[in-house]
Coordinates of C-alpha atoms in Angstrom, one line a residue:
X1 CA 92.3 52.5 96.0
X2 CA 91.1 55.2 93.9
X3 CA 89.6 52.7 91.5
X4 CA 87.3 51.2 94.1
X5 CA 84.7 54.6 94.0
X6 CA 81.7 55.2 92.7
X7 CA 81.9 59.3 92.5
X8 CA 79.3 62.0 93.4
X9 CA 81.6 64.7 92.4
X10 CA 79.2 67.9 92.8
X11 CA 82.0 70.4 91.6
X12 CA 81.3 69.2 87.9
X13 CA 83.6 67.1 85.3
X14 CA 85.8 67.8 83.1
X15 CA 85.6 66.9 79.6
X16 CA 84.0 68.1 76.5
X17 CA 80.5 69.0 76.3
X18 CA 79.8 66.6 72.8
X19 CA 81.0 63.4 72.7
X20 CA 80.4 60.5 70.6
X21 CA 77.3 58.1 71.9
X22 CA 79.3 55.3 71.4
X23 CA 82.3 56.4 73.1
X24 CA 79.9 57.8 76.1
X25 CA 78.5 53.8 75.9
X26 CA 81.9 52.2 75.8
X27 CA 83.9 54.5 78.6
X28 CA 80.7 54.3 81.2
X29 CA 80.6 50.6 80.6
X30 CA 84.4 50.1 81.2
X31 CA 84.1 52.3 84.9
X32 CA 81.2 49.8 85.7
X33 CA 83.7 46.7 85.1
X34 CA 86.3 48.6 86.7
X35 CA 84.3 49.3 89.9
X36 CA 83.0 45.7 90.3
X37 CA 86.2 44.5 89.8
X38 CA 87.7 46.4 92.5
X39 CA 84.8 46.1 94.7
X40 CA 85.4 42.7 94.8
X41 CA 88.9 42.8 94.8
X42 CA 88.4 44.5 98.1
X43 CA 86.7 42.3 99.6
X44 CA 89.0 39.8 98.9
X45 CA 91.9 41.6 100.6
X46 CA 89.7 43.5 103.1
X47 CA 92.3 41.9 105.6
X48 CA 95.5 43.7 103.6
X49 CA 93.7 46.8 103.8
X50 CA 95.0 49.6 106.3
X51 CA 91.9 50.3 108.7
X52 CA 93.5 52.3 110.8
X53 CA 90.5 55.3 111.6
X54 CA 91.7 58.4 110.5
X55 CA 93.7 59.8 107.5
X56 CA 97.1 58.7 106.3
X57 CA 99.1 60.3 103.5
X58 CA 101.6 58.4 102.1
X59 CA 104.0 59.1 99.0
X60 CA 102.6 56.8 95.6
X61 CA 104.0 57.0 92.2
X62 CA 100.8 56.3 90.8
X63 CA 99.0 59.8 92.1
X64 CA 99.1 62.5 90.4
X65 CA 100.0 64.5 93.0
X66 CA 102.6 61.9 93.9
X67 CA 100.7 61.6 97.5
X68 CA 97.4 59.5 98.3
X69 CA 95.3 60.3 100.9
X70 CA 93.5 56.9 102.9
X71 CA 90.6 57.6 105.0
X72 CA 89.2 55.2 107.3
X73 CA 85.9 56.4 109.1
X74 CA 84.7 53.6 111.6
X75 CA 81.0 53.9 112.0
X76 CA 79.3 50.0 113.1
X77 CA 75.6 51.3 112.5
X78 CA 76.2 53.0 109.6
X79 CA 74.4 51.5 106.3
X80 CA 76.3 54.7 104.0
X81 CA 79.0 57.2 104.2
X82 CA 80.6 59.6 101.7
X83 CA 83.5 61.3 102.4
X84 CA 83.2 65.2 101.1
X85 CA 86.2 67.3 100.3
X86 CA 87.0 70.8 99.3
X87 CA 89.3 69.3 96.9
X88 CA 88.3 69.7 93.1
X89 CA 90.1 71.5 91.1
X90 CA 90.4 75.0 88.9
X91 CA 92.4 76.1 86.7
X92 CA 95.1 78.9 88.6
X93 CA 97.4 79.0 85.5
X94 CA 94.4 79.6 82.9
X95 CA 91.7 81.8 83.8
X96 CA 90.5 81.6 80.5
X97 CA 89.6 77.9 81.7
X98 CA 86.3 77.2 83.0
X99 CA 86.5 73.7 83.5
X100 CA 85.9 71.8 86.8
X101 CA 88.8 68.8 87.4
X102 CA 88.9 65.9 89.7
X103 CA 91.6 65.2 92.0
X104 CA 92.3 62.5 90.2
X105 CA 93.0 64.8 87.2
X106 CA 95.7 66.8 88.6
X107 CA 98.6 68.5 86.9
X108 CA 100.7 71.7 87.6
X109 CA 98.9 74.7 87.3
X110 CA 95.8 73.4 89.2
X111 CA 94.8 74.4 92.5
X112 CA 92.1 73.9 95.0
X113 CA 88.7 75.8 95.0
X114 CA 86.1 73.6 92.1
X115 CA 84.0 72.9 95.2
X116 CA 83.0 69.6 96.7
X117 CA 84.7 66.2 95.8
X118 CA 81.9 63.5 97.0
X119 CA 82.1 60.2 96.7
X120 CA 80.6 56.6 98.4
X121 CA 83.2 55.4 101.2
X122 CA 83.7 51.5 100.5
X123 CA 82.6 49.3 103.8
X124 CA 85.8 46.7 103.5
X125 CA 85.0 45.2 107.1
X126 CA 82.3 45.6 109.7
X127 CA 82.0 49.1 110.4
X128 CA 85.0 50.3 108.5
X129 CA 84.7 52.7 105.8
X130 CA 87.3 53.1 103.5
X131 CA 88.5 55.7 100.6
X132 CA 91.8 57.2 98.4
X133 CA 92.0 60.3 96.6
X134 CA 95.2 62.4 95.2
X135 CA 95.9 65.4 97.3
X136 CA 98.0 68.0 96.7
X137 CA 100.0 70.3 99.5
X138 CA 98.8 72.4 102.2
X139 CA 95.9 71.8 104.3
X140 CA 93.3 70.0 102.9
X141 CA 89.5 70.1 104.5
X142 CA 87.2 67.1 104.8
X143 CA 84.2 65.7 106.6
X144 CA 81.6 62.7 106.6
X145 CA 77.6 62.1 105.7
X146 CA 76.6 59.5 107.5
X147 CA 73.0 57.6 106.1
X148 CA 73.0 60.5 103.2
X149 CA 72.3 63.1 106.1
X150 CA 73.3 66.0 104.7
X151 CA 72.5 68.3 107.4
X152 CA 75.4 67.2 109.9
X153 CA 78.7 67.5 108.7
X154 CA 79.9 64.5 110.5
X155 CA 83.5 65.0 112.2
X156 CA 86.2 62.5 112.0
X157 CA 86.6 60.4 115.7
X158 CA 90.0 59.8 115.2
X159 CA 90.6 63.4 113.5
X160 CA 88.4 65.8 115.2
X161 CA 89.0 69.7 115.5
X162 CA 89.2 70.9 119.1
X163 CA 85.8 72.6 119.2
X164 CA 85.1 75.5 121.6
X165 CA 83.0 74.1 124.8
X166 CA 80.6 77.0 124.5
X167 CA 80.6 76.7 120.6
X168 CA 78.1 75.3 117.9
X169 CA 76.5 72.3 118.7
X170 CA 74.7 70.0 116.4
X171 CA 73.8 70.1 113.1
X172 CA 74.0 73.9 113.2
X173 CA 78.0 73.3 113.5
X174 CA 79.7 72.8 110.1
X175 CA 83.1 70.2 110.8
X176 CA 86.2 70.7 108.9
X177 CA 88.9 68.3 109.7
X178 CA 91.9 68.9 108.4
X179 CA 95.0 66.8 106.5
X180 CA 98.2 67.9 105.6
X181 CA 99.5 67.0 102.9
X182 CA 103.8 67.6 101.6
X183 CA 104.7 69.3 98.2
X184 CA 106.2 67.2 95.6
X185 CA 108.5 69.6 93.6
X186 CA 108.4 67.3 90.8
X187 CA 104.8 65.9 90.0
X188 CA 102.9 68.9 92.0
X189 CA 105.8 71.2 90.2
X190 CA 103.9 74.8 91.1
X191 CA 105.0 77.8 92.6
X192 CA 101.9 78.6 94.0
X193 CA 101.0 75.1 95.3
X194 CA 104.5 75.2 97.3
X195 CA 103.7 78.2 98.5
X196 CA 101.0 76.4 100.5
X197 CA 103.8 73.8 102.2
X198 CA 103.3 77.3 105.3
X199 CA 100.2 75.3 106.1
X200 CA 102.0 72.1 107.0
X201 CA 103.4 71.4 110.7
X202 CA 107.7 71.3 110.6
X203 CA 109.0 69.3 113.0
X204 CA 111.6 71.6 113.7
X205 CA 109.8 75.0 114.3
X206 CA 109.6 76.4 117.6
X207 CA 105.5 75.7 118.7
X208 CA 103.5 78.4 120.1
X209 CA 100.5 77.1 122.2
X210 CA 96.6 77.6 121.7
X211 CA 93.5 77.1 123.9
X212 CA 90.3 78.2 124.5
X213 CA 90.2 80.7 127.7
X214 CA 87.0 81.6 129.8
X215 CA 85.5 84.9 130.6
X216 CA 82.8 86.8 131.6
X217 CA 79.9 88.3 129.1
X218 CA 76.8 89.9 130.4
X219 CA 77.2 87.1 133.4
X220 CA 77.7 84.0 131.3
X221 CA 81.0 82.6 130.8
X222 CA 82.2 82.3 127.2
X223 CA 85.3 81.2 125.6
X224 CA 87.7 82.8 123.3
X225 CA 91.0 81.3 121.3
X226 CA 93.9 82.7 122.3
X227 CA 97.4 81.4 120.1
X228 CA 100.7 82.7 122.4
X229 CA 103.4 82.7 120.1
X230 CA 106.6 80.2 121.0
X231 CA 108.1 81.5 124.2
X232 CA 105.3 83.7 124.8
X233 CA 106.9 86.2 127.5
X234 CA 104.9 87.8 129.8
X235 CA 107.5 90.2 130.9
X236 CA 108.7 91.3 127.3
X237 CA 109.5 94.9 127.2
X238 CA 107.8 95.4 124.2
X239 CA 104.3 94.2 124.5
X240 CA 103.2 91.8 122.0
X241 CA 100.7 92.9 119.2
X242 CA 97.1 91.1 118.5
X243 CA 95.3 89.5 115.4
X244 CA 91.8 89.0 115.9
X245 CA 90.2 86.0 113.4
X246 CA 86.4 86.1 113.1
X247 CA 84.9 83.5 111.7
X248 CA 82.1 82.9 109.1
X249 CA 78.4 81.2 109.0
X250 CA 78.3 77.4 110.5
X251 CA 81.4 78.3 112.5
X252 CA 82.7 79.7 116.0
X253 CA 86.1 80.7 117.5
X254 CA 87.3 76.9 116.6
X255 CA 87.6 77.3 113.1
X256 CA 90.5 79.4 112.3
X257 CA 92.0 77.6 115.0
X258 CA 91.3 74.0 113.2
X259 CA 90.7 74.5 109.8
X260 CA 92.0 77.9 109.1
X261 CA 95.3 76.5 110.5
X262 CA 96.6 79.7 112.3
X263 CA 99.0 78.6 114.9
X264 CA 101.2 76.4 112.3
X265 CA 100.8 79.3 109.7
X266 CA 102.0 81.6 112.4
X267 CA 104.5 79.2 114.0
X268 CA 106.1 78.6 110.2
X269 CA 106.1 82.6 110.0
X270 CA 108.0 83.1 113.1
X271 CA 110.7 80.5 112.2
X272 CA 110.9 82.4 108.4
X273 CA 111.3 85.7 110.3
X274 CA 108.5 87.1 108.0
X275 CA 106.4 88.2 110.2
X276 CA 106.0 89.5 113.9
X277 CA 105.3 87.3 117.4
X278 CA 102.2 88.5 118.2
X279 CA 98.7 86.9 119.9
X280 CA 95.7 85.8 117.9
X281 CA 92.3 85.8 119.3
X282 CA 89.5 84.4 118.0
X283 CA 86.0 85.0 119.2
X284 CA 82.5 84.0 118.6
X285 CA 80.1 86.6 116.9
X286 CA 77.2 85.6 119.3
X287 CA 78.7 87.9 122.2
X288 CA 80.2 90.9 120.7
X289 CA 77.2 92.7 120.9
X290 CA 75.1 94.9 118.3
X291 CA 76.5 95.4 114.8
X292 CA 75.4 99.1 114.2
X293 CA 76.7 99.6 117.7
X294 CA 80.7 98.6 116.5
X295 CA 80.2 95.7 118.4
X296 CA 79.8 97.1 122.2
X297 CA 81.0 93.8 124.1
X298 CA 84.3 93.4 121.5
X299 CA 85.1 97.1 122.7
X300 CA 84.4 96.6 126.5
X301 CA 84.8 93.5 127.5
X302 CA 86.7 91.0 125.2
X303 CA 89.8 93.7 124.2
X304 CA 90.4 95.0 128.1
X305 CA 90.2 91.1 128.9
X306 CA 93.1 90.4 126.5
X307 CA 95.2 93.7 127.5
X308 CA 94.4 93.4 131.1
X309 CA 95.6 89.3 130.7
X310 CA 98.3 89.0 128.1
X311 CA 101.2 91.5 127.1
X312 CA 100.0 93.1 124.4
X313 CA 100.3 96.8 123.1
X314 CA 97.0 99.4 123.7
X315 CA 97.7 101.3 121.1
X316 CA 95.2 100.3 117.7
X317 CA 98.1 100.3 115.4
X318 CA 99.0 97.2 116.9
X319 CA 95.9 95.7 116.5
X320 CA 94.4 94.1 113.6
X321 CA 91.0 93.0 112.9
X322 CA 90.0 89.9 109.8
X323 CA 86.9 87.8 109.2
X324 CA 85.8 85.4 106.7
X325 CA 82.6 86.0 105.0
X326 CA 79.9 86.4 107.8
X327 CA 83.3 87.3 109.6
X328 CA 83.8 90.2 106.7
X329 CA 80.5 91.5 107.6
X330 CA 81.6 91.8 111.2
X331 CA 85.1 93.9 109.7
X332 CA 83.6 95.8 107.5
X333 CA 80.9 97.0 110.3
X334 CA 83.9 97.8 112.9
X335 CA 85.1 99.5 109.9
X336 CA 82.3 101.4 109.8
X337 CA 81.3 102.0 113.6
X338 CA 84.4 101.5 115.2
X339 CA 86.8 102.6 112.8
X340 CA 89.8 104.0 114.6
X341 CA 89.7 100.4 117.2
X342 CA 92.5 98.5 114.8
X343 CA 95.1 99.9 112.9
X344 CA 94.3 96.7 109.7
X345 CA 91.4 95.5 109.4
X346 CA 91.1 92.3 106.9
X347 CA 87.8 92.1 104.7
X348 CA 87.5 88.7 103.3
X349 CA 84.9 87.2 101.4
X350 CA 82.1 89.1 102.4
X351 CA 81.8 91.5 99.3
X352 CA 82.5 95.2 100.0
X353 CA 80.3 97.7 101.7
X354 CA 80.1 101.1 99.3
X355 CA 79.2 102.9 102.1
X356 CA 82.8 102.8 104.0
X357 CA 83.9 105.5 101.4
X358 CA 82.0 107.8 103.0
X359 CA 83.0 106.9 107.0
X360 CA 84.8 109.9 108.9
X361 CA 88.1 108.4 109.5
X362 CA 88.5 105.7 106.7
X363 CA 91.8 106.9 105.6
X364 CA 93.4 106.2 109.0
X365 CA 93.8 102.3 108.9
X366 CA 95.0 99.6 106.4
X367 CA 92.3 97.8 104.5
X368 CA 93.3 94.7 102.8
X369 CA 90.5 93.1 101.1
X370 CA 90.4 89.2 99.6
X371 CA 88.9 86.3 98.4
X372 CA 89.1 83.4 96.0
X373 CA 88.9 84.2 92.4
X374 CA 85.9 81.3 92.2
X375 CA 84.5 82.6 95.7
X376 CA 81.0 84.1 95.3
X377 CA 81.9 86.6 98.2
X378 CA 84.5 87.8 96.4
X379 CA 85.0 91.9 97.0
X380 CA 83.4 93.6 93.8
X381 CA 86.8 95.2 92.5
X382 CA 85.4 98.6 91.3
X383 CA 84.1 99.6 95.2
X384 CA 87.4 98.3 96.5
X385 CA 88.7 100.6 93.8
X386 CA 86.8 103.4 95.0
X387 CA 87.2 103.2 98.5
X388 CA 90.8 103.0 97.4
X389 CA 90.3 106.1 96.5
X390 CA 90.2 108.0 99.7
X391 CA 91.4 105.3 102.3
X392 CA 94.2 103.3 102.2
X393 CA 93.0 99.9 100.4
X394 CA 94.5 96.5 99.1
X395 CA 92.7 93.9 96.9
X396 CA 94.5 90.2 97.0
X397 CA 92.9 87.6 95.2
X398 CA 94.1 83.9 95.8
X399 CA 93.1 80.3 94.2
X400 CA 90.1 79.3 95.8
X401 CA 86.4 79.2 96.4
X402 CA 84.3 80.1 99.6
X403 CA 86.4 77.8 101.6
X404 CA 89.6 77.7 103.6
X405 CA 91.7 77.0 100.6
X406 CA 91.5 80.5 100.2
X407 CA 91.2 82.0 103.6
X408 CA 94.1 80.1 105.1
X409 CA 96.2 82.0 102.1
X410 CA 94.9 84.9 102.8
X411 CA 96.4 84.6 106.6
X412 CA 99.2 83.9 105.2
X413 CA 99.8 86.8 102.8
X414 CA 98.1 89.2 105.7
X415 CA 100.4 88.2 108.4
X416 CA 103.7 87.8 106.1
X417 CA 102.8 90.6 104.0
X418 CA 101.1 93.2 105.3
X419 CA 100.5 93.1 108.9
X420 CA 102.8 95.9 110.7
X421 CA 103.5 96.9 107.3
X422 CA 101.7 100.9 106.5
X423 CA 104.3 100.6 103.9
X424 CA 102.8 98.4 101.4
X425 CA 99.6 100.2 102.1
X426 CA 101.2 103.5 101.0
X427 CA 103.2 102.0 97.9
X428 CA 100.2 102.4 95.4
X429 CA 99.6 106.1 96.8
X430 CA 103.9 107.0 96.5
X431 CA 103.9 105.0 92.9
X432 CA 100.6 107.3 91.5
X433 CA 103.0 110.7 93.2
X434 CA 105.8 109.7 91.4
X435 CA 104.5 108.9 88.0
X436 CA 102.6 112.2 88.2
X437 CA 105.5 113.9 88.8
X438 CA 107.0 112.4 85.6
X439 CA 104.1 113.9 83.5
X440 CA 104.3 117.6 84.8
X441 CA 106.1 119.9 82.2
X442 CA 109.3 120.3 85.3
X443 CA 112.5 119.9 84.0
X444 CA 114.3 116.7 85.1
X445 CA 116.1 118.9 88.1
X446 CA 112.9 119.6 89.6
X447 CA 111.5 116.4 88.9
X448 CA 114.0 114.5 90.9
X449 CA 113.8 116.6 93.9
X450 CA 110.3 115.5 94.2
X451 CA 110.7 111.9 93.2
X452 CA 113.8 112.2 95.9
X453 CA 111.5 113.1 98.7
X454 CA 109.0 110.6 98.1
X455 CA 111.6 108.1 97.9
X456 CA 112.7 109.2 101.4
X457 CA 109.1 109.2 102.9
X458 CA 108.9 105.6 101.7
X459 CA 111.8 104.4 103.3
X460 CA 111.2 106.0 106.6
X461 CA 107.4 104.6 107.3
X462 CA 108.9 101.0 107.6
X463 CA 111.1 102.2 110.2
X464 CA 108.4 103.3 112.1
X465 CA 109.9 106.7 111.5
X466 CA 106.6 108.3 111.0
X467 CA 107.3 111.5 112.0
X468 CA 110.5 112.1 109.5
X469 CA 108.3 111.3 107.0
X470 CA 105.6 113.4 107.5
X471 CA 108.2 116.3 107.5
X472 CA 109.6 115.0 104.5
X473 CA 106.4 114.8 102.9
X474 CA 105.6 118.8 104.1
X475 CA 108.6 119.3 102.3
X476 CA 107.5 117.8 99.2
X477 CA 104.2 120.2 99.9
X478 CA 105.9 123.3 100.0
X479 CA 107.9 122.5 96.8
X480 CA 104.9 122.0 95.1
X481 CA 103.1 125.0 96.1
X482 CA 106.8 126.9 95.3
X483 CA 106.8 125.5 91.6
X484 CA 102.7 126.4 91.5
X485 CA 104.0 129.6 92.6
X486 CA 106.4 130.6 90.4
X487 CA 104.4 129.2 87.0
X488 CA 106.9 126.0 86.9
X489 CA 103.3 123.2 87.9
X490 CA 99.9 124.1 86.3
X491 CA 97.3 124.7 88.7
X492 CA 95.8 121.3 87.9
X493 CA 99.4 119.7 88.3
X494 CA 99.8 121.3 91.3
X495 CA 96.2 120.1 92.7
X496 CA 96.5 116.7 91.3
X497 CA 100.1 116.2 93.5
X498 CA 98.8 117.7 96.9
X499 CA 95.4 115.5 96.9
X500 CA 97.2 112.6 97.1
X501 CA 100.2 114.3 99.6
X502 CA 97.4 115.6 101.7
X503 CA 95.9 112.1 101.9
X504 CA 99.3 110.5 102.9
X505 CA 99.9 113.2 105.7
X506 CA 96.6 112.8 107.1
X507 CA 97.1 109.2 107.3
X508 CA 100.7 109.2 109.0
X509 CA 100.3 112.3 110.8
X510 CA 97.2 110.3 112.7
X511 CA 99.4 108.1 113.7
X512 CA 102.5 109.1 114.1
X513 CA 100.5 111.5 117.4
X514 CA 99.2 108.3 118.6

């Protein structure tokens, strides 16, 4: 039913910017027939139409995508609605490519993050609201204006996210209802695009459970999520590790929940075996206290509640710490006032704070900064770069906007990736050692007793072997100072080699006496 829409596609078109009058004439005439057409052809068969509230996704030939989304909102006193997606298109494979595409264009090599797809929903009987679009894999976010009010991001009845009792109400309260959608290796055809198949529910992986769970703040009770990975045990020898998901403006601790899909995302993990069972809390900026203050309540109150509740580790290196744009500002600051609380902390979205470089401490956790490439919070690369240059820092940039087409990526890559993982923190630090080694003036013997050791320090960290690295890495310290010694390394080689092996010691020495 594609055909049947008049579109308000605020992302842009694509499409040249000079085109012939005539052919502008001809091609704007040929949608009007089109529409009227259809419009009535609807009406005619409003009884063959599926008005089932809520979305269905069913394979068609005829999509792009080779799947159709069919929305049905079912609103009686309604005299408009448009249905609004996060679904137009960039181009991933080009980024030479500025244009904006509509769903309706899709081909490999496009993904998700254009901005809004808007469009007129089609009343086909009393009260029922009706639209199609192409939709490619993953989950996909939508909502409803109701009477052209754009102020309330209208939730779907018959799709609704499980809000937060104590959360946003209102119009203050942005809804993002969600709809998976499969991967069609054939007419989709892109590696990155299947990559976003994590997002979808299996039917065979093992389900963890999610709620929202009271507790006391300054005398009020308040909620948090809390995801319990599949056969959560409370008795497990070795306690469980935590992820805590802030959110960003116009949200609360529903969103990653809903939207930002975390307990399929971590349930697919678990059944991969690519990441760790841990918890995931998610909690609601409003009660975590004073920012310049490392967030007092977050410190004393909402950790001991988890620790003194669930069966999870005390020690920071087994807690991380991510937010999404507002949310990045509440990392970065923890960062900043806090910094020893998590071992990661994930920065997303919410630009990068120069001052961090300067923060006693910084080199002790793992930073992992991110955003979409068409995301106006995206990190500014050159202060990542330079905090990179004294902490332990990675950049990831994903296809996307500011929206959860990129931040439910970036969960992904964070928890498969790099969570529980000082190793692929340390890689860029070992690689820069090594290839600095390969431009001393040492002779290829004393070259590759160096390289050796750094080798060895690598392979040890993810073995949580900390402490045989470290002396590995002393040992690559004294060899440097021998060879400084005894005229084989320049002073400035020499210097150049221990910065770096001073920084890595620092780093796993902090933690390996935790």
């Amino acid at each position: 039913m594609g055909a049947l829409q008049s579109s308000r596609q605020t992302g842009g078109v694509r499409g040249s910017a000079v085109q012939a009058p005539l052919l502008k004439l001809m091609t704007a005439l040929a949608l009007a027939l089109a529409m009227v057409l259809s419009m009535s052809a609807v009406s005619a068969r409003a009884d063959e139409v599926n008005l089932t509230p809520g979305p269905t996704v069913t394979q068609d030939p005829n999509s792009p995508t080779g799947y159709t989304g069919h929305f049905v909102y079912y609103n009686p006193t309604a005299t408009s609605v448009r249905f609004v997606a996060d679904i137009m298109l960039r181009n991933w494979a080009d980024p030479t490519d500025t244009t904006v595409y509509s769903p309706f264009e899709y081909r490999p090599g496009l993904m998700r993050g254009g901005g809004g797809y808007d469009v007129e929903m089609t009343e086909v009987a009393d009260g029922y609201w009706v639209t199609d679009v192409p939709l490619a894999a993953g989950a996909n976010q939508y909502w409803f204006y109701v009477d052209n009010d754009t102020s309330y991001w209208v939730p779907d009845p018959a799709n609704s996210p499980i809000f937060a009792p104590d959360g946003i109400q209102g119009t203050a309260r942005r809804a993002f209802n969600k709809v998976h959608v499969p991967y069609d290796p054939v007419k989709q055809n892109y590696a990155p695009l299947a990559a976003r198949e994590i997002e979808n529910p299996r039917a065979d992986s093992p389900k963890g459970t999610w709620s929202y769970v009271p507790f006391e703040v300054n005398g009020t009770t308040r909620t948090m999520g809390v995801y319990l990975p599949p056969n959560y045990d409370p008795n497990r020898a070795e306690p469980y590790k935590t992820i805590y998901m802030q959110h960003g403006g116009g949200q609360d601790q529903s969103d990653w929940m809903n939207m930002g899909d975390v307990p399929v995302i971590m349930d697919n993990l678990l059944q991969d075996g690519t990441t760790e069972p841990a918890i995931v809390i998610t909690t609601n900026t409003n009660y975590l206290g004073a920012p310049n203050e490392g967030y007092p309540n977050l410190r004393n109150v909402v950790i001991p509640f988890v620790e003194a509740n669930y069966n999870v580790s005390t020690d920071a290196i087994d807690r991380a710490f991510a937010g999404l744009s507002a949310g990045s500002f509440v990392t970065q600051n923890l960062m900043r006032y806090d910094t020893l609380r998590f071992g990661y902390y994930g920065p997303w979205s919410g630009g990068a704070q120069a001052v961090l470089a300067t923060v006693p401490n910084i080199d002790k956790p793992y930073i992992l900064y991110g955003g979409g490439r068409w995301d106006f919070g995206l990190p500014n690369a050159n202060t990542v770069a330079a905090l990179d240059q004294v902490a332990f820092v990675e950049n990831v940039v994903v296809a996307g906007a500011h929206d959860f087409n990129a931040w439910n990526q970036l969960f992904t890559i964070w928890a498969r990736d790099y969570l529980w993982h000082p190793e692929a923190f340390i890689l860029d630090e070992v690689t820069t050692l090594k290839d600095a080694v390969a431009d001393t003036g040492l002779n290829k013997g004393n070259r590759n007793a160096l390289t050796v050791k750094l080798d060895q320090a690598l392979k040890l960290v993810p073995k949580d072997e900390n402490g045989g690295a470290v002396d590995v890495l002393n040992g690559f310290v004294a060899q440097v100072n021998a060879f400084e010694s005894n005229g084989k390394l320049t002073e400035e080689e020499a210097a150049g080699l221990l910065v770096i092996a001073n920084q890595l010691l620092s780093n796993l020495g902090y933690w390996q006496q935790q």
